[in-house]
Amino acid sequence: MGNIYSAQNIAAFLIYELNEKEAFINSFSLQRLLVAVDNLWFKHFGHTAFKEETTAFLESNYYIKEIYDAYKEFEDQHLILPAKEWHLEYGQFQLVHRPYGVPIFTGKEMLLINGVVSKFCEHAMNKAS
């Protein structure tokens, strides 16, 4: 059984991974990647990967509204860093504005995510050729 994560955290992982591989990612391709992750999650684990509510991607131009709202200002621009969140640590009195963190995936989850990233990069390379 796979874990259920915040879509913001999975989006952060995807952005970091694709930047490391020097692949282009914008807000639209991020939504497409989240659809692919969720489909694989459902196929392998029998449930969604995300805590957030999902919608029909073709009808609304987004799959997860919270991700759409966080990245809509970037439109077609390349995403270098994940969106930021306000975080208050226990015992602290100052809010910190920092990028969303990357989840700690299990081995099987990591294989699924890496498969989505690899297919995305391969598709982008084929499209560019």
Short mmCIF file of C-alpha atoms in Angstrom, two decimals:
data_model
loop_
_atom_site.label_atom_id
_atom_site.label_comp_id
_atom_site.label_asym_id
_atom_site.label_seq_id
_atom_site.Cartn_x
_atom_site.Cartn_y
_atom_site.Cartn_z
CA MET A 1 0.00 0.00 0.00
CA GLY A 2 1.37 3.38 -1.00
CA ASN A 3 1.30 6.50 1.10
CA ILE A 4 -0.85 9.54 0.40
CA TYR A 5 1.09 12.79 0.03
CA SER A 6 0.41 16.45 -0.44
CA ALA A 7 0.47 17.28 -4.14
CA GLN A 8 2.67 20.29 -3.29
CA ASN A 9 5.36 17.97 -1.93
CA ILE A 10 5.24 15.65 -4.95
CA ALA A 11 5.32 18.70 -7.24
CA ALA A 12 8.42 19.92 -5.40
CA PHE A 13 10.12 16.56 -5.98
CA LEU A 14 9.23 16.61 -9.68
CA ILE A 15 10.54 20.16 -10.12
CA TYR A 16 13.84 19.37 -8.39
CA GLU A 17 14.27 16.11 -10.34
CA LEU A 18 13.56 17.64 -13.73
CA ASN A 19 15.81 20.60 -13.06
CA GLU A 20 18.58 18.21 -12.08
CA LYS A 21 18.10 16.39 -15.40
CA GLU A 22 18.05 19.79 -17.17
CA ALA A 23 14.54 19.12 -18.51
CA PHE A 24 12.01 21.88 -19.11
CA ILE A 25 9.01 21.97 -16.79
CA ASN A 26 6.26 24.56 -16.62
CA SER A 27 2.95 24.71 -14.77
CA PHE A 28 1.06 22.86 -17.53
CA SER A 29 3.57 20.00 -17.75
CA LEU A 30 3.56 19.79 -13.95
CA GLN A 31 -0.19 19.14 -14.04
CA ARG A 32 0.32 16.44 -16.68
CA LEU A 33 2.99 14.80 -14.52
CA LEU A 34 0.67 14.80 -11.51
CA VAL A 35 -1.99 13.05 -13.59
CA ALA A 36 0.56 10.39 -14.59
CA VAL A 37 1.69 9.91 -10.99
CA ASP A 38 -1.87 9.60 -9.74
CA ASN A 39 -2.79 7.09 -12.47
CA LEU A 40 0.21 4.92 -11.62
CA TRP A 41 -0.53 5.19 -7.90
CA PHE A 42 -4.09 4.05 -8.48
CA LYS A 43 -2.96 1.20 -10.71
CA HIS A 44 -0.38 -0.11 -8.21
CA PHE A 45 -1.89 0.80 -4.85
CA GLY A 46 -5.63 1.15 -5.53
CA HIS A 47 -5.92 4.71 -4.26
CA THR A 48 -4.96 8.25 -5.16
CA ALA A 49 -1.51 9.64 -4.40
CA PHE A 50 -2.76 13.02 -3.22
CA LYS A 51 -4.50 14.47 -0.18
CA GLU A 52 -5.99 17.20 -2.36
CA GLU A 53 -9.09 16.82 -4.50
CA THR A 54 -8.48 16.13 -8.18
CA THR A 55 -10.54 17.20 -11.20
CA ALA A 56 -10.87 16.17 -14.82
CA PHE A 57 -7.73 17.63 -16.40
CA LEU A 58 -9.23 18.04 -19.88
CA GLU A 59 -12.26 19.98 -18.62
CA SER A 60 -10.57 22.47 -16.31
CA ASN A 61 -6.93 22.84 -17.55
CA TYR A 62 -5.73 21.65 -14.17
CA TYR A 63 -5.76 18.43 -12.22
CA ILE A 64 -5.13 19.80 -8.75
CA LYS A 65 -6.38 23.34 -8.14
CA GLU A 66 -3.91 24.08 -5.32
CA ILE A 67 -1.00 23.36 -7.65
CA TYR A 68 -2.58 25.44 -10.41
CA ASP A 69 -3.03 28.38 -8.03
CA ALA A 70 0.54 28.11 -6.71
CA TYR A 71 2.13 28.16 -10.18
CA LYS A 72 -0.31 30.12 -12.38
CA GLU A 73 1.79 33.28 -12.18
CA PHE A 74 4.62 31.45 -14.01
CA GLU A 75 2.35 30.34 -16.90
CA ASP A 76 4.67 28.88 -19.59
CA GLN A 77 7.92 29.85 -17.88
CA HIS A 78 10.36 27.22 -16.69
CA LEU A 79 9.92 26.35 -13.00
CA ILE A 80 13.25 26.55 -11.21
CA LEU A 81 12.05 26.13 -7.63
CA PRO A 82 8.89 24.77 -6.01
CA ALA A 83 6.25 27.10 -4.67
CA LYS A 84 6.80 28.44 -1.16
CA GLU A 85 4.83 27.80 1.99
CA TRP A 86 4.70 29.57 5.31
CA HIS A 87 6.02 27.32 8.06
CA LEU A 88 6.05 27.79 11.83
CA GLU A 89 8.14 25.31 13.77
CA TYR A 90 7.03 24.22 17.20
CA GLY A 91 8.33 26.60 19.84
CA GLN A 92 9.18 29.33 17.33
CA PHE A 93 7.54 32.73 16.97
CA GLN A 94 8.62 33.61 13.46
CA LEU A 95 7.04 32.31 10.27
CA VAL A 96 9.49 31.08 7.65
CA HIS A 97 8.72 31.35 3.93
CA ARG A 98 10.40 28.34 2.31
CA PRO A 99 9.92 26.03 -0.68
CA TYR A 100 7.74 22.97 -0.14
CA GLY A 101 9.72 19.97 1.00
CA VAL A 102 10.29 16.71 -0.81
CA PRO A 103 8.53 13.63 0.60
CA ILE A 104 10.43 10.55 1.68
CA PHE A 105 9.16 7.89 -0.70
CA THR A 106 9.30 4.15 -0.12
CA GLY A 107 11.35 2.09 -2.59
CA LYS A 108 8.33 1.10 -4.71
CA GLU A 109 6.98 4.67 -4.68
CA MET A 110 10.37 5.98 -5.80
CA LEU A 111 10.43 3.52 -8.69
CA LEU A 112 7.00 4.72 -9.83
CA ILE A 113 7.93 8.41 -9.58
CA ASN A 114 11.26 7.88 -11.35
CA GLY A 115 9.42 6.00 -14.11
CA VAL A 116 7.14 8.99 -14.66
CA VAL A 117 10.11 11.37 -14.72
CA SER A 118 12.03 9.15 -17.17
CA LYS A 119 9.07 8.85 -19.54
CA PHE A 120 8.54 12.62 -19.38
CA CYS A 121 12.21 13.28 -20.25
CA GLU A 122 12.16 10.67 -23.03
CA HIS A 123 8.98 12.18 -24.50
CA ALA A 124 10.50 15.67 -24.35
CA MET A 125 13.66 14.46 -26.12
CA ASN A 126 11.64 12.74 -28.85
CA LYS A 127 9.53 15.85 -29.33
CA ALA A 128 12.63 18.04 -29.59
CA SER A 129 14.27 15.79 -32.21
#
